[in-house]
Amino acid sequence: MKKIISSILVGMAGMTALSAATPVYLDESKPIEERVEDALSRMTLEEKVAMLHAQSKFSSAGVPRLGIPEFWTTDGPHGIRPEVLWDEWRQAGWTNDSCVAFPALTCLAATWNPEVAHLYGKSIGEEARYRGKDILLGPGVNIYRTPLNGRNFEYMGEDPYLASVMVVPYVKGVQENGVAACVKHYALNNHEVNRHTTNVIIDDRALYEIYLPAFKAAVQDGGAWSIMGSYNLYKDQHACHNSYLLNDILKGEWGFDGVVVSDWGGTHDTPEAIANGLDMEFGSWTNGLTNGSSNAYDNYYLATPYLKLLAEGKADTKQLDEKVRRVLRLAFRTTMDRTRPYGSLCSPEHLEAARKIGQEGIVLLKNKGVLPINCTKPGCRVAVVGENAIKMMTVGGGSSSLKVKFEKSPLDGLRDRLKDVAEVVYARGYVGDPTGEYNGVVTGQNLNDDRSAAELMAEAVETARGADYVIFIGGLNKAAGQDCEDSDRAGLGLPYGQDELISALAKANKNLVVVNISGNAVAMPWVNEAGAILQAWYLGTECGNAIASVIAGDVNPSGKLPMTFPKSLEDVGAHALATYPGTPRNDGSKVVDCSYDDGIFVGYRWAEANGKEPLFPFGHGLSYTTFKYGKANVDKSSMAAGEKVKVTVPVTNSGKCEGAEVVQLYVSDLQASVERPRKELKGFEKVSLKPGETKDVTFEIDADALSFFDPALHAWVCEPGTFEVQVGASSADIRSKARFDYVDSYALK
């Protein structure tokens, strides 16, 4: 008791001293940079180093003596991860750490709606703030290079322009809450197999044109306060302390003034971490105090080993101070900002946001007049088949696994919506993954079923025969080898015998709707047999309600694919060139070299350059109405540097119900001196139209939209010549074209 009283008195004395002469760093009216320098000048060497590494699984130290709080991070990017024990991955056993699970980021990208991206960021930022989190570990913007990547569901698709436009409002929305968005995984983390040992070999043109733009947009346009490094290597240096990526590009060329955070276990070397741009180190011993010495956190690469090098004169305090400046800057933006809002958790507004995002991201891939279902006659019967109709999808998948207050299943969503007009019956159809636990979070579902595959199929087919509609809800799940961190898929096809089951259902009932739940493209050998196909993604807490609203026609689908659905893996550059997942070295190092020989030809760029007709093209998505495009017009026939061309196209809702269309603008360089894609997305706008209504959609094209990256000059180049703008409903559905000339000399930037 005496010790406690003594501590209180010491603290009171410190508060008195502070109030007598308030330091500049506590004065919020002062510029942040002035406050940073004042705080830095008051810190000891040990306090500085302590701020650069973790003190627990998800926190790092502040400076208690100076009243600077510690930082608390949380996994995202789809919801706030439940609390774990201080030094272990096991659950802490809290009863108030449930969250709203928002749809996965593939779904957000499929909305093609920046306003929805801002709503997403604002909502998840409010949940993080309420839970006392200072850094949200998300969003993810790694490019979709192969449909086998187990973590694609956490990212925003294959196109750098789409990902760039969608990440900016997400970041801004999060940070409006005084919570830092930590954009990940920087960079070139495009598959999960061998993720710690893969050394990516790529030319600068592909790096700058395909894999970096979304990160650059997050930093320069979104103002991201933190960036997370990735596990893989590049130029034989780990990305978490990679001089070219972090010092030269991120902090040098882009002027990033925030904090570089290591991925958990992504730090490997003290001198490299010091010199090559890492600011905060987390997870170097991922088993906490059970692996390593009793002071494991003090032995992190940027902890005692750093202090030792400083004491020996082998490390420069100038580098140390620069790291601490960045961490202090983050503190004044987050933990030291007394004006930031309090946030909210599991609010009705967040549930509505989750539902809206899900509804707007669902993509109608095919429809032969089956959807929306029409249950107007008495005795209407709807048969629901498939494990994903009942399986909770918020648990599992890796670090994005969540503990939710509730998760509305597709089956329950359909039963609730159709209860007054139809009888909804269910048949399992197949058994995939009956488990329901990840990292101590247990769904409580018992999905075990001892019946044979033949028995399950027979029951499903018999149920389908007597129904007015059959809704098959299957796809992938978040088990290892599906859509899951630290593993990739075995192939493009659906698992668990679903293809055979879908074909059998199609033979039994022509009114078959296939709802594919996944974060990745899948093969569809039954594509011509199904009456309608919906791509539904992982939709989170409001999954069932979102799906039911689209199937019933309460919501007109308006999502568009953020990635190409290929017919086979051989139609994907990474697989056609046999560069995935790389070639192990023969030097005993365990390093796997993965050469990105597909270069700038990723996704639809590869398909078009190589004459590969996709199953469903990038940007594809149907509606319950139809849209007619008029002639695209440009406001001038030529432009020079510093000028812009306006492209205008009238779009009419030519159907019978209100709907939204994503009008897409692609640019083609018709006289390029270098190899370029046939076309590249350079603009889009989502426009809502009532039946018969017409709106003019206008885009502006500047030199940036015409440029390519020249590695020899290390600059973006816009060369004179003729360019064609192509406006359409997808990359393969171009409705109108127009041309203009760029007449200036080379523009370098």
XYZ file of C-alpha atoms in Angstrom:
749
model
C 0.000 0.000 0.000
C 2.862 2.387 0.831
C 4.337 1.717 -2.630
C 1.019 2.535 -4.328
C 0.601 5.770 -2.352
C 4.176 6.737 -3.152
C 3.548 6.203 -6.867
C 0.427 8.361 -6.730
C 2.338 11.167 -4.984
C 5.134 11.007 -7.537
C 2.564 11.183 -10.344
C 0.856 14.167 -8.699
C 4.190 15.917 -8.350
C 4.847 15.343 -12.026
C 1.453 16.770 -12.945
C 2.195 19.843 -10.799
C 5.520 20.332 -12.538
C 3.888 20.025 -15.942
C 1.168 22.493 -15.099
C 3.744 25.004 -13.856
C 5.498 25.108 -17.204
C 3.465 23.340 -19.862
C 5.736 21.796 -22.507
C 5.136 22.812 -26.084
C 4.328 19.216 -27.038
C 1.204 19.318 -24.841
C -0.044 22.529 -26.438
C -2.426 21.445 -29.197
C -2.492 24.952 -30.623
C 1.136 24.581 -31.693
C 2.090 23.084 -35.074
C 2.654 19.334 -34.908
C 6.258 19.596 -36.092
C 7.079 22.019 -33.270
C 5.460 19.677 -30.761
C 7.394 16.732 -32.175
C 10.732 18.486 -31.753
C 9.910 19.570 -28.212
C 8.910 16.064 -27.135
C 11.926 14.550 -28.860
C 14.283 16.894 -27.007
C 12.947 15.686 -23.639
C 13.328 11.956 -24.280
C 16.127 9.711 -23.095
C 17.862 7.313 -25.449
C 16.098 4.377 -23.802
C 12.689 6.032 -24.146
C 13.288 6.658 -27.816
C 14.214 3.059 -28.562
C 11.312 1.754 -26.464
C 8.858 3.488 -28.804
C 10.175 1.577 -31.815
C 9.144 -1.943 -30.870
C 6.235 -3.886 -29.421
C 5.629 -4.350 -25.728
C 2.868 -6.931 -26.258
C 1.148 -8.749 -29.100
C -0.614 -5.622 -30.349
C 0.795 -2.646 -28.456
C 3.942 -0.537 -28.280
C 5.242 1.743 -25.576
C 4.609 5.407 -25.093
C 6.594 7.605 -22.707
C 4.805 7.495 -19.330
C 7.178 10.072 -17.807
C 6.102 12.612 -20.412
C 2.448 11.613 -20.520
C 2.686 10.151 -24.033
C 0.336 7.142 -24.252
C 1.153 3.733 -25.634
C -0.160 2.680 -29.050
C -2.721 -0.076 -29.553
C -3.077 -1.704 -32.946
C -5.807 -3.981 -34.227
C -6.199 -6.255 -37.186
C -8.638 -5.258 -39.897
C -9.503 -4.508 -42.520
C -13.054 -5.904 -42.308
C -13.700 -5.514 -38.585
C -12.008 -5.052 -35.221
C -10.287 -8.227 -34.091
C -11.182 -9.639 -30.651
C -8.804 -9.103 -27.753
C -6.040 -11.622 -27.128
C -3.855 -12.170 -24.093
C -0.871 -9.861 -23.583
C 1.765 -12.309 -24.774
C -0.273 -15.008 -26.514
C -2.575 -15.458 -29.490
C -5.222 -17.029 -27.245
C -8.415 -15.102 -26.609
C -8.478 -12.803 -23.605
C -12.005 -13.916 -22.773
C -13.642 -10.517 -22.976
C -17.415 -10.405 -23.353
C -17.581 -6.909 -24.885
C -15.201 -7.225 -27.849
C -17.644 -8.363 -30.522
C -17.815 -6.202 -33.632
C -19.660 -5.615 -36.866
C -18.048 -7.604 -39.672
C -18.086 -5.487 -42.804
C -17.904 -7.122 -46.244
C -14.462 -8.162 -47.432
C -12.561 -5.618 -49.498
C -13.191 -7.478 -52.758
C -16.847 -6.625 -52.193
C -16.012 -2.993 -51.479
C -14.016 -2.801 -54.711
C -16.958 -4.386 -56.544
C -19.175 -1.439 -55.566
C -17.017 0.855 -57.733
C -18.308 3.615 -55.474
C -15.868 5.935 -53.637
C -18.693 7.259 -51.447
C -19.307 3.744 -50.168
C -15.555 3.369 -49.554
C -15.670 6.462 -47.338
C -18.687 5.079 -45.465
C -16.755 1.840 -44.946
C -13.661 3.613 -43.587
C -15.658 5.944 -41.359
C -17.710 3.080 -39.898
C -14.818 0.711 -39.198
C -12.796 3.645 -37.858
C -15.567 4.396 -35.377
C -15.494 0.787 -34.176
C -11.715 0.897 -33.794
C -11.867 4.176 -31.884
C -14.551 2.905 -29.500
C -12.410 -0.145 -28.757
C -9.438 2.062 -27.912
C -7.392 1.231 -30.997
C -4.960 3.752 -32.464
C -3.803 1.934 -35.610
C -6.094 -0.113 -37.847
C -4.046 -2.691 -39.750
C -5.717 -2.145 -43.091
C -6.839 -1.640 -45.793
C -5.032 -4.024 -48.131
C -4.316 -3.057 -51.732
C -2.042 -5.767 -53.109
C -2.825 -6.453 -56.749
C -4.728 -9.579 -57.781
C -2.081 -11.365 -59.880
C -3.335 -14.935 -59.505
C -6.771 -16.252 -58.482
C -5.007 -18.779 -56.264
C -3.810 -16.168 -53.773
C -5.454 -17.115 -50.493
C -5.540 -13.511 -49.352
C -7.099 -11.888 -52.410
C -10.369 -11.444 -50.514
C -8.633 -8.815 -48.358
C -7.575 -6.710 -51.341
C -9.204 -4.506 -53.994
C -8.794 -6.396 -57.238
C -6.509 -6.494 -60.247
C -6.542 -2.915 -61.510
C -4.241 -0.250 -60.028
C -6.537 2.626 -60.965
C -9.632 1.081 -59.367
C -7.715 0.195 -56.189
C -6.212 3.697 -56.064
C -9.578 5.441 -56.310
C -11.218 3.170 -53.735
C -8.461 3.193 -51.106
C -8.301 6.981 -50.687
C -11.778 7.572 -49.179
C -11.407 4.452 -47.016
C -8.207 5.870 -45.500
C -9.740 9.299 -45.008
C -12.829 7.796 -43.371
C -10.781 5.800 -40.875
C -8.519 8.708 -39.975
C -11.420 11.106 -39.385
C -11.752 9.174 -36.127
C -8.203 9.866 -35.005
C -7.274 6.276 -35.878
C -4.388 5.659 -38.259
C -5.041 3.541 -41.334
C -2.094 1.193 -41.886
C -2.163 0.374 -45.604
C -0.770 -3.068 -46.382
C 1.160 -5.078 -47.453
C 3.848 -2.898 -48.988
C 4.768 -4.303 -51.451
C 4.604 -7.197 -53.949
C 2.854 -9.587 -51.552
C 0.748 -11.208 -54.276
C 0.497 -14.780 -53.060
C 0.695 -16.582 -49.717
C 2.674 -19.764 -50.367
C 6.328 -19.246 -49.300
C 5.360 -15.735 -48.284
C 8.304 -15.318 -45.895
C 10.920 -16.532 -48.370
C 9.702 -15.381 -51.796
C 12.061 -12.933 -53.514
C 10.127 -11.025 -56.174
C 11.989 -10.218 -59.389
C 10.244 -7.458 -61.303
C 11.172 -4.613 -63.614
C 10.583 -1.029 -62.543
C 7.929 -0.428 -65.163
C 5.639 -3.141 -63.834
C 6.432 -2.112 -60.264
C 5.436 1.498 -60.835
C 2.522 0.948 -63.227
C 0.797 -2.024 -61.568
C 1.912 -2.740 -58.017
C 2.626 0.685 -56.476
C -0.127 3.100 -57.602
C -2.658 2.193 -54.889
C -0.039 2.628 -52.160
C 1.015 5.952 -53.668
C -2.603 7.142 -53.783
C -3.130 6.113 -50.163
C -0.089 8.153 -49.141
C -0.349 11.227 -51.344
C -4.116 11.537 -51.844
C -5.403 9.709 -48.768
C -2.771 11.045 -46.366
C -2.234 7.635 -44.755
C -0.499 7.894 -41.381
C 1.060 4.424 -41.468
C 2.140 1.720 -43.910
C 2.768 -1.968 -43.179
C 5.646 -3.747 -44.848
C 5.153 -7.185 -46.368
C 6.767 -10.546 -45.614
C 8.375 -11.202 -48.980
C 11.739 -10.098 -50.256
C 12.516 -7.753 -53.134
C 16.028 -7.190 -54.432
C 17.037 -9.797 -51.826
C 15.950 -7.544 -48.949
C 12.881 -8.181 -46.823
C 10.193 -5.656 -47.633
C 9.848 -4.564 -44.002
C 13.361 -3.127 -44.170
C 13.906 -2.599 -47.871
C 15.949 0.429 -48.820
C 14.513 0.866 -52.321
C 10.867 0.457 -51.335
C 10.958 2.377 -48.061
C 13.739 4.957 -48.261
C 13.892 5.688 -51.970
C 10.261 5.390 -53.051
C 7.943 5.673 -50.031
C 9.769 8.277 -47.970
C 11.822 9.813 -50.764
C 9.774 10.066 -53.942
C 6.341 10.087 -52.302
C 7.233 12.206 -49.266
C 5.553 9.854 -46.774
C 5.763 11.414 -43.292
C 4.084 8.593 -41.384
C 5.238 5.404 -39.704
C 6.386 2.197 -41.384
C 5.127 -0.740 -39.323
C 6.511 -4.239 -39.750
C 4.178 -7.101 -40.390
C 4.165 -9.458 -37.405
C 7.405 -11.390 -37.709
C 8.542 -9.425 -40.766
C 11.724 -8.018 -39.205
C 14.927 -10.033 -39.585
C 17.992 -7.886 -39.014
C 18.919 -4.968 -36.739
C 21.300 -3.018 -39.031
C 18.913 -3.356 -41.987
C 15.940 -2.317 -39.850
C 17.868 0.731 -38.663
C 19.115 1.843 -42.065
C 16.344 0.767 -44.419
C 13.273 2.638 -43.270
C 11.458 0.536 -40.639
C 10.009 2.613 -37.796
C 8.001 0.239 -35.573
C 8.647 -3.482 -35.120
C 5.944 -5.958 -34.144
C 5.656 -9.695 -33.706
C 9.287 -10.755 -34.105
C 8.626 -13.552 -31.649
C 5.089 -14.445 -32.561
C 4.737 -16.721 -29.519
C 5.543 -13.866 -27.164
C 7.172 -14.826 -23.912
C 6.792 -18.554 -24.555
C 9.473 -18.432 -27.249
C 12.728 -16.719 -26.392
C 13.977 -15.220 -23.171
C 11.722 -13.819 -20.460
C 12.349 -10.320 -21.793
C 11.507 -11.220 -25.395
C 10.190 -7.782 -26.291
C 13.396 -6.132 -25.096
C 15.314 -8.418 -27.411
C 13.484 -7.362 -30.572
C 15.731 -6.187 -33.381
C 14.889 -2.548 -32.680
C 15.209 -2.931 -28.903
C 18.300 -3.910 -26.836
C 20.327 -4.812 -29.960
C 19.708 -1.257 -31.212
C 20.761 0.253 -27.879
C 23.913 -1.855 -27.960
C 24.869 -0.563 -31.416
C 24.207 3.006 -30.287
C 26.385 2.547 -27.196
C 29.183 1.120 -29.341
C 28.964 4.010 -31.797
C 27.907 1.639 -34.598
C 24.512 3.285 -35.096
C 23.685 6.903 -35.804
C 21.371 8.814 -33.446
C 20.265 10.843 -36.463
C 18.489 7.760 -37.844
C 17.034 7.038 -34.409
C 15.639 10.539 -34.040
C 14.071 10.398 -37.488
C 12.231 7.203 -36.561
C 11.062 8.672 -33.262
C 9.896 11.852 -34.996
C 7.607 9.743 -37.146
C 6.245 7.853 -34.139
C 5.669 11.088 -32.222
C 3.952 12.591 -35.259
C 1.651 9.572 -35.231
C 0.982 10.119 -31.521
C -0.046 13.723 -32.028
C -2.394 12.598 -34.806
C -3.938 9.831 -32.693
C -3.317 9.179 -29.012
C -2.423 12.807 -28.155
C -5.343 14.323 -30.050
C -7.881 15.209 -27.378
C -10.422 16.368 -29.970
C -10.864 13.027 -31.722
C -14.364 11.533 -31.479
C -15.244 8.675 -29.164
C -16.480 6.284 -31.839
C -19.225 3.679 -31.573
C -19.542 -0.097 -31.693
C -22.147 -2.393 -33.241
C -24.462 0.545 -33.837
C -27.561 0.415 -36.066
C -25.726 2.769 -38.418
C -22.829 0.320 -38.763
C -25.177 -2.572 -39.452
C -26.884 -0.502 -42.124
C -23.501 0.429 -43.599
C -22.458 -3.243 -43.726
C -25.701 -4.158 -45.443
C -25.452 -1.301 -47.959
C -21.860 -2.190 -48.879
C -22.820 -5.824 -49.337
C -25.870 -5.062 -51.439
C -23.973 -2.681 -53.677
C -21.027 -5.041 -54.136
C -22.958 -8.171 -55.122
C -22.414 -8.820 -58.831
C -25.055 -10.303 -61.104
C -22.909 -12.338 -63.479
C -25.684 -13.985 -65.499
C -29.466 -13.835 -65.630
C -31.796 -15.670 -68.012
C -34.882 -13.998 -66.568
C -34.785 -16.020 -63.335
C -33.980 -13.091 -61.028
C -35.481 -11.396 -59.204
C -37.582 -14.338 -58.080
C -41.325 -13.873 -58.454
C -43.264 -15.649 -55.722
C -46.749 -14.309 -56.347
C -48.732 -17.520 -56.778
C -50.004 -19.457 -53.726
C -47.810 -22.278 -52.508
C -44.562 -20.889 -53.904
C -41.645 -23.042 -52.808
C -37.992 -22.002 -52.745
C -35.311 -24.655 -52.217
C -32.007 -23.491 -50.763
C -29.048 -25.853 -51.191
C -25.440 -25.632 -50.093
C -23.227 -25.464 -47.039
C -22.419 -21.783 -47.478
C -26.097 -21.023 -46.895
C -25.608 -21.862 -43.224
C -21.870 -21.678 -42.494
C -20.538 -18.679 -40.578
C -17.856 -16.961 -42.662
C -16.688 -14.287 -40.237
C -14.552 -16.794 -38.320
C -11.388 -17.984 -40.054
C -9.278 -16.827 -42.941
C -6.291 -15.675 -40.896
C -5.746 -12.362 -39.167
C -9.021 -10.973 -40.534
C -11.003 -13.534 -38.512
C -13.579 -11.799 -36.326
C -15.839 -12.300 -33.335
C -19.193 -10.852 -34.296
C -22.242 -10.003 -32.267
C -24.213 -11.954 -34.844
C -23.964 -13.126 -38.448
C -27.066 -13.404 -40.578
C -26.797 -16.524 -42.707
C -28.066 -16.547 -46.308
C -30.663 -19.168 -45.391
C -32.026 -17.103 -42.511
C -31.951 -13.974 -44.630
C -34.028 -15.646 -47.339
C -36.465 -17.145 -44.833
C -37.013 -13.771 -43.198
C -37.505 -11.979 -46.494
C -39.751 -14.590 -48.137
C -41.746 -15.787 -45.134
C -44.942 -14.076 -46.299
C -44.779 -15.239 -49.919
C -43.006 -18.602 -50.061
C -42.038 -21.724 -48.189
C -38.243 -21.915 -47.939
C -36.817 -25.431 -47.549
C -33.176 -26.426 -47.141
C -30.962 -29.322 -48.204
C -27.246 -29.487 -47.331
C -26.096 -30.804 -50.708
C -22.473 -31.291 -49.698
C -20.178 -31.203 -46.697
C -17.180 -28.948 -47.038
C -15.610 -27.584 -43.871
C -17.686 -28.425 -40.780
C -15.251 -26.727 -38.396
C -15.979 -23.371 -36.864
C -13.030 -22.167 -34.801
C -10.080 -19.875 -35.356
C -7.649 -18.544 -32.792
C -10.031 -19.307 -29.947
C -13.156 -17.792 -31.513
C -15.773 -20.529 -31.832
C -18.879 -20.205 -33.993
C -20.838 -22.709 -31.938
C -22.197 -24.307 -35.101
C -22.280 -28.077 -35.420
C -21.953 -28.716 -39.144
C -20.971 -32.375 -38.966
C -22.960 -34.650 -41.252
C -22.252 -38.372 -41.582
C -24.234 -38.921 -44.775
C -22.371 -39.834 -47.951
C -21.898 -37.415 -50.839
C -24.347 -39.475 -52.889
C -27.007 -39.310 -50.185
C -26.592 -35.554 -49.796
C -26.823 -34.987 -53.548
C -29.888 -37.207 -53.898
C -31.694 -35.284 -51.156
C -30.777 -31.933 -52.743
C -31.930 -33.004 -56.218
C -35.210 -34.342 -54.898
C -35.796 -31.092 -53.007
C -35.010 -29.097 -56.146
C -37.514 -30.993 -58.311
C -40.463 -29.861 -56.282
C -39.492 -26.206 -56.011
C -40.397 -23.125 -57.987
C -36.858 -21.816 -57.528
C -33.595 -23.399 -56.457
C -30.957 -21.220 -54.866
C -27.601 -22.945 -54.556
C -25.284 -21.126 -52.130
C -21.751 -22.479 -52.251
C -18.276 -21.483 -53.379
C -15.192 -21.240 -51.215
C -14.761 -20.674 -47.500
C -12.055 -19.383 -45.192
C -10.448 -22.743 -44.424
C -6.774 -23.363 -45.192
C -6.330 -23.911 -48.908
C -9.382 -21.810 -49.727
C -9.533 -18.055 -49.084
C -7.156 -17.972 -46.156
C -3.989 -16.247 -45.017
C -0.747 -18.264 -45.163
C -2.027 -20.677 -47.818
C -3.074 -20.565 -51.454
C -5.741 -22.499 -53.296
C -4.917 -25.815 -54.910
C -6.742 -24.929 -58.129
C -9.353 -22.770 -59.815
C -12.225 -25.239 -59.435
C -14.835 -25.407 -56.704
C -14.073 -27.913 -53.923
C -16.247 -30.576 -52.286
C -17.875 -31.868 -55.501
C -19.931 -28.722 -55.975
C -19.630 -28.725 -59.781
C -21.372 -32.099 -60.071
C -24.031 -31.019 -57.603
C -24.771 -27.787 -59.480
C -25.130 -29.666 -62.773
C -27.497 -32.135 -61.151
C -29.595 -29.298 -59.704
C -29.740 -27.611 -63.124
C -31.113 -30.786 -64.669
C -33.734 -31.022 -61.938
C -34.905 -27.404 -62.120
C -34.344 -24.757 -64.800
C -34.914 -21.930 -62.315
C -31.514 -22.448 -60.690
C -29.737 -19.501 -59.098
C -26.091 -20.101 -58.181
C -24.738 -17.805 -55.464
C -20.961 -18.061 -55.324
C -19.464 -16.903 -52.048
C -15.730 -16.332 -52.416
C -13.019 -13.716 -52.535
C -11.569 -15.207 -55.698
C -12.588 -16.146 -59.209
C -13.665 -19.758 -59.625
C -14.076 -22.032 -62.609
C -17.690 -22.586 -63.685
C -18.017 -25.608 -65.994
C -21.806 -25.353 -65.441
C -22.004 -21.687 -66.506
C -24.377 -22.462 -69.396
C -26.643 -24.623 -67.224
C -27.491 -22.151 -64.468
C -30.394 -19.757 -64.899
C -28.681 -16.997 -62.928
C -25.344 -16.513 -61.179
C -24.535 -14.094 -58.377
C -21.037 -13.339 -57.082
C -21.642 -12.595 -53.424
C -18.178 -12.337 -51.752
C -17.754 -12.578 -47.958
C -20.409 -10.157 -46.801
C -19.928 -10.230 -43.030
C -22.561 -9.621 -40.373
C -25.358 -8.649 -42.776
C -24.579 -11.351 -45.351
C -27.981 -13.038 -45.424
C -29.952 -9.815 -45.529
C -27.840 -8.413 -48.377
C -28.177 -11.551 -50.507
C -31.912 -11.876 -49.864
C -32.582 -8.255 -50.801
C -30.933 -8.745 -54.196
C -32.581 -12.110 -54.904
C -36.013 -10.763 -53.987
C -35.536 -7.634 -56.082
C -35.667 -5.142 -53.222
C -32.245 -4.000 -54.404
C -31.229 -3.833 -58.046
C -27.712 -5.304 -58.305
C -25.087 -2.784 -59.412
C -21.772 -4.410 -58.522
C -19.047 -4.909 -61.122
C -16.174 -7.385 -61.007
C -12.900 -5.902 -59.725
C -11.035 -8.810 -61.283
C -11.200 -11.008 -64.376
C -12.811 -14.430 -64.042
C -10.665 -16.618 -66.349
C -11.889 -19.831 -67.899
C -8.741 -21.636 -66.779
C -5.460 -20.936 -65.005
C -3.695 -21.150 -68.363
C -5.464 -17.889 -69.242
C -3.648 -16.073 -66.408
C -0.185 -14.670 -67.081
C 1.421 -15.858 -63.840
C 0.390 -19.429 -64.696
C 0.758 -19.376 -68.466
C 4.392 -18.328 -67.993
C 4.868 -20.813 -65.122
C 6.263 -18.121 -62.828
C 3.921 -18.848 -59.914
C 4.827 -19.583 -57.154
C 8.517 -19.326 -58.020
C 11.699 -21.378 -58.168
C 13.644 -22.397 -55.026
C 17.325 -21.538 -55.027
C 19.878 -24.298 -54.829
C 22.073 -22.544 -52.276
C 20.351 -23.821 -49.126
C 18.893 -20.398 -48.339
C 15.211 -21.419 -48.638
C 14.698 -18.355 -50.826
C 12.231 -18.808 -53.688
C 12.714 -16.503 -56.671
C 9.446 -15.461 -58.303
C 9.892 -13.588 -61.555
C 6.968 -11.409 -62.590
C 7.468 -12.121 -66.274
C 3.907 -11.051 -67.032
C 5.102 -7.510 -66.294
C 2.395 -4.914 -66.837
C 0.048 -7.507 -68.352
C -2.022 -8.481 -65.324
C -5.715 -9.408 -65.396
C -7.644 -8.041 -68.363
C -4.422 -6.593 -69.771
C -3.029 -10.115 -70.162
C -6.274 -11.587 -71.477
C -6.609 -8.955 -74.202
C -2.952 -9.043 -75.214
C -3.070 -12.816 -75.597
C -6.535 -13.283 -77.088
C -7.971 -15.052 -74.035
C -11.726 -14.725 -73.764
C -12.584 -14.623 -70.055
C -15.392 -16.426 -68.324
C -16.472 -12.988 -67.084
C -14.461 -9.868 -67.881
C -13.118 -7.227 -65.541
C -15.804 -4.635 -64.841
C -18.658 -6.996 -65.749
C -21.936 -6.853 -63.874
C -25.575 -7.033 -64.971
C -28.705 -5.324 -63.663
C -32.438 -5.950 -63.477
C -32.750 -3.071 -65.919
C -30.826 -2.173 -69.077
C -28.678 0.800 -69.997
C -28.182 2.406 -73.372
C -25.005 4.354 -74.105
C -24.956 7.260 -76.536
C -21.997 8.511 -78.530
C -18.879 9.489 -76.604
C -17.684 12.986 -77.471
C -14.410 14.748 -76.715
C -14.361 18.509 -76.274
C -11.192 18.955 -78.321
C -9.356 17.026 -81.002
C -5.924 17.597 -79.479
C -4.328 18.553 -76.190
C -0.933 19.700 -74.960
C 0.871 19.314 -71.648
C -1.058 20.858 -68.777
C -4.364 20.634 -70.635
C -7.267 18.229 -70.226
C -9.707 16.560 -72.584
C -13.304 16.207 -71.459
C -15.108 13.037 -72.536
C -18.906 13.065 -72.304
C -21.294 10.191 -72.943
C -25.080 10.127 -72.401
C -26.361 7.049 -70.556
C -30.050 6.106 -70.492
C -31.948 3.655 -68.342
C -33.766 1.813 -71.112
C -35.441 -0.716 -68.821
C -38.411 -0.793 -66.490
C -36.904 -0.271 -63.030
C -34.519 2.117 -61.344
C -30.885 1.049 -61.331
C -27.268 2.141 -61.160
C -24.668 1.650 -63.861
C -20.900 1.895 -63.528
C -19.762 3.749 -66.634
C -16.129 2.848 -67.323
C -13.556 4.832 -69.289
C -10.547 3.085 -70.814
C -7.662 4.726 -72.686
C -5.701 3.160 -75.535
C -2.399 4.485 -76.904
C -2.613 3.893 -80.648
C 0.924 5.014 -81.530
C 3.028 3.963 -78.579
C 6.778 3.530 -79.011
C 6.756 0.849 -76.289
C 4.560 -2.155 -75.663
C 1.389 -1.090 -73.867
C -1.888 -2.800 -72.920
C -4.704 -2.645 -75.450
C -6.478 -0.383 -72.999
C -6.288 0.710 -69.376
C -8.975 1.841 -66.966
C -8.597 5.580 -66.354
C -12.016 6.644 -65.097
C -15.375 5.419 -63.851
C -18.568 6.823 -62.411
C -21.540 5.121 -60.832
C -24.740 6.784 -61.979
C -28.278 6.057 -60.722
C -31.090 6.357 -63.246
C -34.853 6.029 -63.156
C -36.599 4.269 -66.057
C -36.285 6.408 -69.159
C -33.908 8.858 -67.497
C -30.750 10.029 -69.265
C -27.683 11.575 -67.686
C -24.485 12.855 -69.232
C -21.416 11.279 -67.672
C -18.262 13.361 -68.048
C -14.646 12.365 -67.520
C -11.492 14.452 -67.642
C -8.328 13.061 -69.194
C -4.932 14.602 -68.457
C -1.366 13.597 -69.262
C -1.253 11.273 -66.244
C -3.886 9.056 -67.867
C -1.778 8.809 -71.029
C 1.600 8.123 -69.422
C 3.766 5.064 -68.992
C 6.768 4.591 -66.718
C 10.169 4.684 -68.404
C 12.689 2.749 -66.278
C 15.696 4.199 -68.134
C 14.602 7.751 -67.332
C 13.002 6.715 -64.029
C 10.110 8.974 -64.939
C 6.546 8.904 -66.212
C 6.415 9.681 -69.916
C 3.558 10.983 -72.041
C 4.595 10.869 -75.668
C 2.879 12.559 -78.603
C 0.455 10.539 -80.669
C -3.162 9.502 -81.096
C -5.157 8.173 -78.158
C -8.532 6.487 -78.118
C -11.016 6.666 -75.262
C -13.332 3.690 -74.933
C -16.474 3.955 -72.814
C -18.413 0.899 -71.790
C -20.039 -1.388 -69.249
C -16.960 -3.616 -68.797
C -13.505 -4.081 -70.242
C -15.076 -6.357 -72.872
C -18.292 -4.408 -73.432
C -17.236 -1.146 -75.053
C -20.204 0.925 -76.211
C -18.581 4.007 -77.743
C -15.168 5.340 -78.760
C -13.560 8.686 -79.550
C -10.054 9.890 -80.423
C -7.803 12.843 -79.807
C -4.130 13.676 -80.255
C -1.528 14.551 -77.680
C 0.534 17.092 -79.607
C 3.179 18.227 -77.131
C 6.709 16.924 -76.756
C 7.534 14.248 -74.217
C 6.157 15.150 -70.795
C 8.273 13.840 -67.942
C 7.248 13.702 -64.301
